[in-house]
Tab-separated table of C-alpha atoms in Angstrom:
chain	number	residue	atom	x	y	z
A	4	UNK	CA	100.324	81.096	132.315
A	5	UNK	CA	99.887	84.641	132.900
A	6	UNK	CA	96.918	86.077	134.594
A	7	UNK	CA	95.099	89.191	134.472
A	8	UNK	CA	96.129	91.633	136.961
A	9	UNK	CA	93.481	92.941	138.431
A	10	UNK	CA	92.827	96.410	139.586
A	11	UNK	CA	91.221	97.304	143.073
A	12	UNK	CA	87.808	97.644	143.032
A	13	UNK	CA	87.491	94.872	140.681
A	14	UNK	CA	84.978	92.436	141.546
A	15	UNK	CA	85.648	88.662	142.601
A	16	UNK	CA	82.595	86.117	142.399
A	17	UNK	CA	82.781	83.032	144.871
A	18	UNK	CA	80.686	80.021	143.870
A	19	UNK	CA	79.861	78.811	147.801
A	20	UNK	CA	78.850	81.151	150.921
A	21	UNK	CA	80.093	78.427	153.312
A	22	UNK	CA	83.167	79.626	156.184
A	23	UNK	CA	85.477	79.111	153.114
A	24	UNK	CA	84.032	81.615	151.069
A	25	UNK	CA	83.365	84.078	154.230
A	26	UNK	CA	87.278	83.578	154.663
A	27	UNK	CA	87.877	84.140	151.454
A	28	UNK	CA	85.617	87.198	151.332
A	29	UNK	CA	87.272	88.817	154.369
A	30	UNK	CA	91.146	88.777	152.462
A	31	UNK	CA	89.621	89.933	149.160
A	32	UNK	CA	87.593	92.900	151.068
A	33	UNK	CA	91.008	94.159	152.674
A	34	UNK	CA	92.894	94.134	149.187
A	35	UNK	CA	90.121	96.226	148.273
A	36	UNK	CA	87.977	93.962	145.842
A	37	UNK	CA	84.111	93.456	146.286
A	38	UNK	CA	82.931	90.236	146.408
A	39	UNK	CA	79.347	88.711	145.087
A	40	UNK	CA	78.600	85.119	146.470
A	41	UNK	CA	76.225	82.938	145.031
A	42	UNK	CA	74.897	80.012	147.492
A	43	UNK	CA	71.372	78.549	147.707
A	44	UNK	CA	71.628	79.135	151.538
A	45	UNK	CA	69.905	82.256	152.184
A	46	UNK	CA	71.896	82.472	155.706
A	47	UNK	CA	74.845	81.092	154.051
A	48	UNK	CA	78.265	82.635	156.386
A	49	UNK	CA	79.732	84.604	153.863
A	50	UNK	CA	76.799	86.628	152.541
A	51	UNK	CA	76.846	88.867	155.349
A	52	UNK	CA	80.394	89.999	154.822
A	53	UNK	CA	79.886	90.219	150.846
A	54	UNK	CA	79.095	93.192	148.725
A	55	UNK	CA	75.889	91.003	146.707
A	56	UNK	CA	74.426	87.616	147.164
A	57	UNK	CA	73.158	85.505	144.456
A	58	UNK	CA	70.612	83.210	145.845
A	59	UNK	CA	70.572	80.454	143.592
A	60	UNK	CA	71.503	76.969	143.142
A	61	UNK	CA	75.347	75.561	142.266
A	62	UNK	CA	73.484	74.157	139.195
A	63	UNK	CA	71.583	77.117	138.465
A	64	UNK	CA	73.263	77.911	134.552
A	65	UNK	CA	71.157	81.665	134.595
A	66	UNK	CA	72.365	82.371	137.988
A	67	UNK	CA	75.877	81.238	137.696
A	68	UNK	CA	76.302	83.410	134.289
A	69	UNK	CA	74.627	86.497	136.179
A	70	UNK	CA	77.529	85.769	138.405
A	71	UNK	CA	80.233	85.890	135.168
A	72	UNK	CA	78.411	88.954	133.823
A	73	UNK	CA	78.736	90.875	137.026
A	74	UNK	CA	82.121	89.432	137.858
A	75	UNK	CA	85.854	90.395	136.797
A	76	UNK	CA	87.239	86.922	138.042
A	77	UNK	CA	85.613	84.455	139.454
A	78	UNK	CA	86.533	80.762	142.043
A	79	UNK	CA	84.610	78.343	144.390
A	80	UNK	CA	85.135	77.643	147.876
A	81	UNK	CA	84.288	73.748	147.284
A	82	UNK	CA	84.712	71.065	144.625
A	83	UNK	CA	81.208	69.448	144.207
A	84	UNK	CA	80.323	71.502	141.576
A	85	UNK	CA	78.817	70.322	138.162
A	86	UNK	CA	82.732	70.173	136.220
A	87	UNK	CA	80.539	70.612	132.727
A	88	UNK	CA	78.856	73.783	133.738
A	89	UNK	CA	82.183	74.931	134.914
A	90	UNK	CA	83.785	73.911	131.907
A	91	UNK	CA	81.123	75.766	129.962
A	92	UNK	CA	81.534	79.267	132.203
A	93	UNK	CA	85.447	78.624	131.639
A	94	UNK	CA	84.827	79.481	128.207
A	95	UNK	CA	83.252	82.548	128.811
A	96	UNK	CA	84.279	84.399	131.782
A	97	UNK	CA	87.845	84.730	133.596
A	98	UNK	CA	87.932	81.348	136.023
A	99	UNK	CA	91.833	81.064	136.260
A	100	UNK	CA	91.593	77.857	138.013
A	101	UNK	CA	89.777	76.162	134.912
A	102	UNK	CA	87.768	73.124	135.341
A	103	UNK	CA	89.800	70.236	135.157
A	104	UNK	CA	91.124	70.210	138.462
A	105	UNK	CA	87.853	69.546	139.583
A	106	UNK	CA	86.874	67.459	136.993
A	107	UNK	CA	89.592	65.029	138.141
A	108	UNK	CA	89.741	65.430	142.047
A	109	UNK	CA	85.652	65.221	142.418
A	110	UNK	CA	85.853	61.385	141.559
A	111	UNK	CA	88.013	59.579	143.880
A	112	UNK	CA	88.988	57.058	141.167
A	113	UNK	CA	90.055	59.101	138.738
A	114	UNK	CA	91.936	61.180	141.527
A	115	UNK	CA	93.862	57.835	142.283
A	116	UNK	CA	95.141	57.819	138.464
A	117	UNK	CA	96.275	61.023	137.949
A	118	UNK	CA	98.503	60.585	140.764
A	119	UNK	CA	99.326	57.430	139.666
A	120	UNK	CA	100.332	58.573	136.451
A	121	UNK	CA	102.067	61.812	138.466
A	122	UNK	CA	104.368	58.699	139.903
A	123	UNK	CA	103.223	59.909	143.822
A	124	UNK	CA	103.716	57.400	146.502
A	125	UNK	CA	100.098	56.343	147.203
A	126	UNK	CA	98.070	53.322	148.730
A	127	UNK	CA	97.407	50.678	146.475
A	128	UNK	CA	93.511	50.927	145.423
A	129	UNK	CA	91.184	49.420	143.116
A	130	UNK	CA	87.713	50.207	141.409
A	131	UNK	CA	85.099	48.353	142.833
A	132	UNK	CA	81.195	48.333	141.189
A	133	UNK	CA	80.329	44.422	141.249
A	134	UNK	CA	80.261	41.467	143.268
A	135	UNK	CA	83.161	39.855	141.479
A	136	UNK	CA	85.498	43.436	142.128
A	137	UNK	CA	84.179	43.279	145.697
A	138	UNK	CA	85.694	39.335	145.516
A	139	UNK	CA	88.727	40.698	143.938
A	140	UNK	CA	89.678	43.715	145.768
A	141	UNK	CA	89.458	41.185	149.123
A	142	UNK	CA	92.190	38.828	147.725
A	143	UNK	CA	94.214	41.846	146.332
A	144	UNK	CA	94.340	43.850	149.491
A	145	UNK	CA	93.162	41.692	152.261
A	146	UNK	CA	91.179	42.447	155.091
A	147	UNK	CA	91.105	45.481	156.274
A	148	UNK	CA	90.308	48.169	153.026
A	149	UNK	CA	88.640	51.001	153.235
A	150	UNK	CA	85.785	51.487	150.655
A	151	UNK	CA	84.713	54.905	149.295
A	152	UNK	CA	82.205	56.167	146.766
A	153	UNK	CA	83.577	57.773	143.904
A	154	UNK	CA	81.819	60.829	144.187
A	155	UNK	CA	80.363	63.139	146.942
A	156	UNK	CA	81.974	61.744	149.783
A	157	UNK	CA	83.854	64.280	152.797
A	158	UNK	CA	84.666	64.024	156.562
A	159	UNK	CA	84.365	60.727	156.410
A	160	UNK	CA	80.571	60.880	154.567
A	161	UNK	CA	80.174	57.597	151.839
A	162	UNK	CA	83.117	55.443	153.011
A	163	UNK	CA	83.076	52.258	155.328
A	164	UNK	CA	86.530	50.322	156.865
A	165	UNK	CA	85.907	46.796	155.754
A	166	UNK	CA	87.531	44.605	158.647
A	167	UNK	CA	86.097	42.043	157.928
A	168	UNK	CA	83.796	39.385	155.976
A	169	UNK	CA	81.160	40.644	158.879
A	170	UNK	CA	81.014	44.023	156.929
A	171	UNK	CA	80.312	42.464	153.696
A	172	UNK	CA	76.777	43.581	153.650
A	173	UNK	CA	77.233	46.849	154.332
A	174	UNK	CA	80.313	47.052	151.781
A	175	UNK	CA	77.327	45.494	148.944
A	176	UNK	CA	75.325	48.345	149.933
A	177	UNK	CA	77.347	51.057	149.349
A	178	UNK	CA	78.586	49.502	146.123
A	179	UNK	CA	74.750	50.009	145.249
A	180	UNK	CA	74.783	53.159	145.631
A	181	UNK	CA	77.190	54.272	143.233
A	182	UNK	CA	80.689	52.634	141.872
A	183	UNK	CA	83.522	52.954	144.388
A	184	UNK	CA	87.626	52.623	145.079
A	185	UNK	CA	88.779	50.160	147.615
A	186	UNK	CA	91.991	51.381	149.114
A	187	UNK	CA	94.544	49.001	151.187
A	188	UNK	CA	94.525	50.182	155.395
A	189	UNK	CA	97.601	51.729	156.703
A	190	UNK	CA	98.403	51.144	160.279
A	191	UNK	CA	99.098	55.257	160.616
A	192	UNK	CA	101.413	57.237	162.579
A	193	UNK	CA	101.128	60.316	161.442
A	194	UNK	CA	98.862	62.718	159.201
A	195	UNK	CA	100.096	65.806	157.542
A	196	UNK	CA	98.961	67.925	155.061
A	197	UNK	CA	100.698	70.798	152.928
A	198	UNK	CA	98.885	73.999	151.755
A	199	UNK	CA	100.708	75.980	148.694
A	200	UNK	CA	99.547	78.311	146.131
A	201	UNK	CA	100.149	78.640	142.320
A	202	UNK	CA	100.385	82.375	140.560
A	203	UNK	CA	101.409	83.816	137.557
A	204	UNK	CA	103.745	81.750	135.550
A	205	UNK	CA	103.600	78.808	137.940
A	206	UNK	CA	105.029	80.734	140.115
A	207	UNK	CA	104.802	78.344	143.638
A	208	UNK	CA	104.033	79.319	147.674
A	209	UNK	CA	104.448	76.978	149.879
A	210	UNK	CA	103.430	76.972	153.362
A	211	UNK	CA	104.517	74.974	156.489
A	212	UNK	CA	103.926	71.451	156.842
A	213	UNK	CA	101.014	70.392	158.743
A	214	UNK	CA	100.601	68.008	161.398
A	215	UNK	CA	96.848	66.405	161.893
A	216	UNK	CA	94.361	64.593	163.935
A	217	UNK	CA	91.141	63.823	162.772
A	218	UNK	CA	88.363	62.385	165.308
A	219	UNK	CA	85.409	60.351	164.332
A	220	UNK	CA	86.745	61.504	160.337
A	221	UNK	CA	86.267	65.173	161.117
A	222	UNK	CA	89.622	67.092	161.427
A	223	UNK	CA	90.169	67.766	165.088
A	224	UNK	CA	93.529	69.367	165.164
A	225	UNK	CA	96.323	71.115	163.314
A	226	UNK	CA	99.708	71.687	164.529
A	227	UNK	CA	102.348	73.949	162.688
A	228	UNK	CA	104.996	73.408	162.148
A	229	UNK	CA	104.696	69.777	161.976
A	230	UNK	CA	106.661	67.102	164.087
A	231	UNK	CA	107.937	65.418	161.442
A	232	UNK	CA	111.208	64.771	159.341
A	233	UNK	CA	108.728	64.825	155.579
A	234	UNK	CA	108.236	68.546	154.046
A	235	UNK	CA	110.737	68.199	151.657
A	236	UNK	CA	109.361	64.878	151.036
A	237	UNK	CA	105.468	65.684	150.765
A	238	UNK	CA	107.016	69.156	148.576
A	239	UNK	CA	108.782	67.068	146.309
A	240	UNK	CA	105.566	64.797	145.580
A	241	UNK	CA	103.382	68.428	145.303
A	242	UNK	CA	105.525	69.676	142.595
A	243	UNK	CA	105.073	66.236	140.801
A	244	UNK	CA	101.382	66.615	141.068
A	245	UNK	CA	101.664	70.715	140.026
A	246	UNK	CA	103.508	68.954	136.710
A	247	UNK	CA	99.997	66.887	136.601
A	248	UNK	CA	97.551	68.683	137.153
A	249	UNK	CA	96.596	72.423	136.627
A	250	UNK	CA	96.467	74.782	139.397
A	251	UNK	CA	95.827	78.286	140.060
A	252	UNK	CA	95.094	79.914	143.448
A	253	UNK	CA	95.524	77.788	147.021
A	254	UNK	CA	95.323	74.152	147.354
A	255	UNK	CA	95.970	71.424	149.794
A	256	UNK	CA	97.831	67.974	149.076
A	257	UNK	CA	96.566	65.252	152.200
A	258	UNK	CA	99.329	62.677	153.151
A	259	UNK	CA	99.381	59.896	155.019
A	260	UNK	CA	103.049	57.973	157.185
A	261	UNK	CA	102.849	54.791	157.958
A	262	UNK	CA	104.474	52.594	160.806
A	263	UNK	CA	107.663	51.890	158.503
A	264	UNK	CA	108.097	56.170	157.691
A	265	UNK	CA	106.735	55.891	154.208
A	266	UNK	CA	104.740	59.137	153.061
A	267	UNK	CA	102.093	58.190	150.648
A	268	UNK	CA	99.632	61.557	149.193
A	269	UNK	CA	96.130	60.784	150.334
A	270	UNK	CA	94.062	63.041	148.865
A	271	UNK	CA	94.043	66.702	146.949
A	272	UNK	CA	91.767	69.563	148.291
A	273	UNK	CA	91.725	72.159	145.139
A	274	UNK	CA	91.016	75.434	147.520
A	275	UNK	CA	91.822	76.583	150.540
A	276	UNK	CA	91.523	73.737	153.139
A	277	UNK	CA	90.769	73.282	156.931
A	278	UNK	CA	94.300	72.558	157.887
A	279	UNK	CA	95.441	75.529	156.444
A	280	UNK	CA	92.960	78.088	159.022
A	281	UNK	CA	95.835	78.973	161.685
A	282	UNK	CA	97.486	80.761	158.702
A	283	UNK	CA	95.375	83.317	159.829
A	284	UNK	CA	96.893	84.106	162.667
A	285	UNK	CA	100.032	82.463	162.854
A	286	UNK	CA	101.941	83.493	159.314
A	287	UNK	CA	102.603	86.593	157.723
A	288	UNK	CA	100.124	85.501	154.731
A	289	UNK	CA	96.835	83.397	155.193
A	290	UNK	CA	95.830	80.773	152.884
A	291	UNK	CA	93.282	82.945	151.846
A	292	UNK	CA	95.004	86.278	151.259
A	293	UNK	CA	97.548	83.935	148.516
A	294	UNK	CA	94.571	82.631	146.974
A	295	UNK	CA	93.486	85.935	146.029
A	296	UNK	CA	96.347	87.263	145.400
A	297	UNK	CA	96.550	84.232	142.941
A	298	UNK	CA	93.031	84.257	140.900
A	299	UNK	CA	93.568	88.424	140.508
A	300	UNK	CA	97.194	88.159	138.899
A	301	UNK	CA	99.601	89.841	141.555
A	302	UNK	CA	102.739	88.692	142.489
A	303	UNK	CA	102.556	86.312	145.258
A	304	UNK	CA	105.393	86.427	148.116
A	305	UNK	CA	108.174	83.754	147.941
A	306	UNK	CA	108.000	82.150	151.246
A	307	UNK	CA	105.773	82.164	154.386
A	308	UNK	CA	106.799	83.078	157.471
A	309	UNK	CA	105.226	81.302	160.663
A	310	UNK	CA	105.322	83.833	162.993
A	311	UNK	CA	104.728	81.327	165.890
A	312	UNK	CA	104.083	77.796	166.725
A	313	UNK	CA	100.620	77.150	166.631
A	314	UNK	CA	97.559	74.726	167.454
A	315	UNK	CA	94.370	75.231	165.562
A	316	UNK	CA	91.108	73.157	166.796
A	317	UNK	CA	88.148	72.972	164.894
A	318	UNK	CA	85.104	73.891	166.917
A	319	UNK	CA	82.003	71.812	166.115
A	320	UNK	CA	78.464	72.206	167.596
A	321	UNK	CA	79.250	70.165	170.654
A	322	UNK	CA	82.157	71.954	171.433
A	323	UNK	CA	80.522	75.120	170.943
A	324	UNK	CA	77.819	73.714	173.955
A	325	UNK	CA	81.314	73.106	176.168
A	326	UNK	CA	83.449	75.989	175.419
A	327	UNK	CA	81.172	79.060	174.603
A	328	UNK	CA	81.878	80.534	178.333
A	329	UNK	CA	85.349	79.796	177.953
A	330	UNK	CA	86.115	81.544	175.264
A	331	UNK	CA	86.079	85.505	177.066
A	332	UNK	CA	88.253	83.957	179.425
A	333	UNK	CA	91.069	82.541	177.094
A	334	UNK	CA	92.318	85.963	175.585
A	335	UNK	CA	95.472	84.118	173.961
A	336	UNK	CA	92.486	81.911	171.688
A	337	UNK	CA	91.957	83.430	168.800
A	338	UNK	CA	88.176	82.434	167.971
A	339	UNK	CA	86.385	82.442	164.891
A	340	UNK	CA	82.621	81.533	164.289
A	341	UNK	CA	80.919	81.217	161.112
A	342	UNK	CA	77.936	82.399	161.532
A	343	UNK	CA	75.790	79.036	160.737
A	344	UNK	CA	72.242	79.403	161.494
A	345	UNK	CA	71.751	75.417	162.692
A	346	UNK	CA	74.447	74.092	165.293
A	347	UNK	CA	74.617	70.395	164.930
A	348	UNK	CA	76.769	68.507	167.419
A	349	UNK	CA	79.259	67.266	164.185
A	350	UNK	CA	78.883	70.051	162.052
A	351	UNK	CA	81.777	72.548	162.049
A	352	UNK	CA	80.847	76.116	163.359
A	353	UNK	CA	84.217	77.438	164.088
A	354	UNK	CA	87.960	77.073	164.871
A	355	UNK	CA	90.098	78.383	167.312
A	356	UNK	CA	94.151	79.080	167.032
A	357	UNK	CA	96.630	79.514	169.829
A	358	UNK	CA	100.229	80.352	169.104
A	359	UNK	CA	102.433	79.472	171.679
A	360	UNK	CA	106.147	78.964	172.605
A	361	UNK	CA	105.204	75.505	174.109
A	362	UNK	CA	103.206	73.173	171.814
A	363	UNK	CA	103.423	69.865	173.659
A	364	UNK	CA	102.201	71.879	176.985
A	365	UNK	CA	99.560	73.840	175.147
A	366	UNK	CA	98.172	70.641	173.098
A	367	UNK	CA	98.195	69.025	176.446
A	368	UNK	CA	95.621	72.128	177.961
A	369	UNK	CA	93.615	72.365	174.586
A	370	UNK	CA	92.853	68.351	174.681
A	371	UNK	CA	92.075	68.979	178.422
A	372	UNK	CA	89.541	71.235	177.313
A	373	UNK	CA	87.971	69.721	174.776
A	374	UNK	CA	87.661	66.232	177.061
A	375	UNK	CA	83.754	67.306	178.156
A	376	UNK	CA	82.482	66.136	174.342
A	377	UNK	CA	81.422	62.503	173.694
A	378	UNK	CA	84.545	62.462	170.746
């Protein structure tokens, strides 16, 4: 596929003012685009560092075609929004990422089959929306399962670990809610996750390998490069899923190792993604400067260079109530807020990234610092 190269001073439009849009904002304003935002936050983060804000609705058809009008490319920072309005923009204005990657990865199940029918290594799963799949997906996978709702669901929002018949209630109440996938437990040893960006004639960026913690379902931790022996592995099952699925700009592939070394993909993230932040800092391209080099049709660089060992931490609102002195005191942190209006003790407000020549010695005083929250 070859995309339009665009010219600077062109204009990029970002459905979604969150930090991912803010981030992607900032690498689009030193290439010398403008950027208009549309978000139905009126203090969203990223409409103080765009050129024009579109207060509106995701859903908003008039609003998101003011946005095509005034736009000379346009992407999102998320992937809950409506696939047929996007689909119906696609038509119209230049969205080089198309719709159907979001069509497929907002609904967990389908997700599941397309990488199923990719042939990626991934946990055995089945659709659940009745009693009798409840019954079934309980002699299938045997206790424990996780059970998710197709739709909406992230950091750990509409899911439940079913460990037993004791949690059969609650598993009947989600299933109310909306239909959902039951996926077999892994007894984990590791997380990783691998960021890489598609360009012009499918041409492919890959970044480090990513090692991660989560806490409580939130990501708590990313360290680069990643202790593990699987990155040509987890790159071997992205390019299956690039032969899959279309993709333009950055996205991030999830994976999962169990106690026997198998890598199996998790999930797919179709934009920049968390894990991906200490790019900033610690490589010679961000996440976010590939993406838009991506969506405006330049050439993208053939490899990444990590510049450093690194350790990014996500900074939520409780960690901003423990650390907030600290930080003018910690030169080597490199801090980044977001500029959220409301700080809620789960809700992420920042990150920080320290590169380092030690990881194990600098994980060790990071974790020390970070004890003081109830995790």
């Amino acid at each position: 596929m070859k995309l339009t190269n665009l010219h600077f001073g062109a204009t990029i439009g970002i459905i979604g003012g969150g930090q991912l849009g803010k981030m992607m904002a900032q690498s689009a304003q030193k290439m010398g685009y403008k950027v208009i935002v549309l978000d139905p936050d009126k203090a969203c983060p990223c409409q103080y560092v765009a050129h024009d804000f579109i207060n509106a609705n995701y859903n908003d058809i008039d609003a998101l075609n003011e946005l095509g009008r005034r736009s000379d490319v346009i992407t999102y920072e998320f992937e809950n929004i409506s696939a047929p309005q996007l689909k119906e923009l696609v038509t119209k204005y230049n969205i080089p990422q198309g719709y159907e990657a979001i069509e497929l990865l907002q609904d967990r199940l389908t997700e599941k089959q397309t990488l199923q029918q990719a042939n990626t290594q991934i946990v055995p799963f089945l659709r659940v929306s009745s009693e009798d799949e409840l019954v079934h997906a309980i002699e299938t996978l045997d206790y424990p399962f996780i059970l998710k709702t197709r739709f909406g669901g992230y950091d750990g929002k509409g899911q439940i670990l079913v460990k037993d018949n004791t949690f059969l209630d609650e598993a009947r109440q989600l299933i109310a809610q909306q239909e959902c996938v039951a996926e077999q437990y892994l007894q984990l040893t590791q997380e990783l996750s691998l960021t890489v960006t598609i360009g012009n004639n499918q041409s492919v960026t890959f970044f480090p390998l990513q090692e991660n913690e989560h806490r409580q379902q939130i990501l708590f931790k990313t360290v680069v490069p990643a202790r593990s022996d699987k990155e040509q592995e987890a790159r071997n099952e992205v390019n299956k899923i690039i032969n899959q699925i279309h993709f333009i700009g950055t996205f991030t592939v999830e994976f999962f190792v169990d106690q026997q070394n198998n890598l199996y993909v998790n999930e797919i993230a179709p934009r920049p993604h968390n894990s991906g932040h200490y790019s900033i800092e610690a490589c010679d391209f961000s996440q976010f400067d590939t993406h838009i080099l991506a969506i405006t049709g330049q050439v993208l660089p053939t490899d990444i260079t990590l510049l450093k060992p690194t350790i990014m931490m996500n900074l939520l609102g409780k960690d901003l109530d423990l650390l907030e002195t600290k930080f003018s005191t910690m030169p080597e942190w490199h801090v980044h807020i977001y500029g959220k209006v409301d700080r809620k003790p789960n809700r992420k407000m920042g990150h920080l990234t320290v590169l380092t020549n030690n990881i194990e010695e600098t994980e060790s005083m990071l974790i020390k610092q970070f004890e003081g929250r109830n995790n």
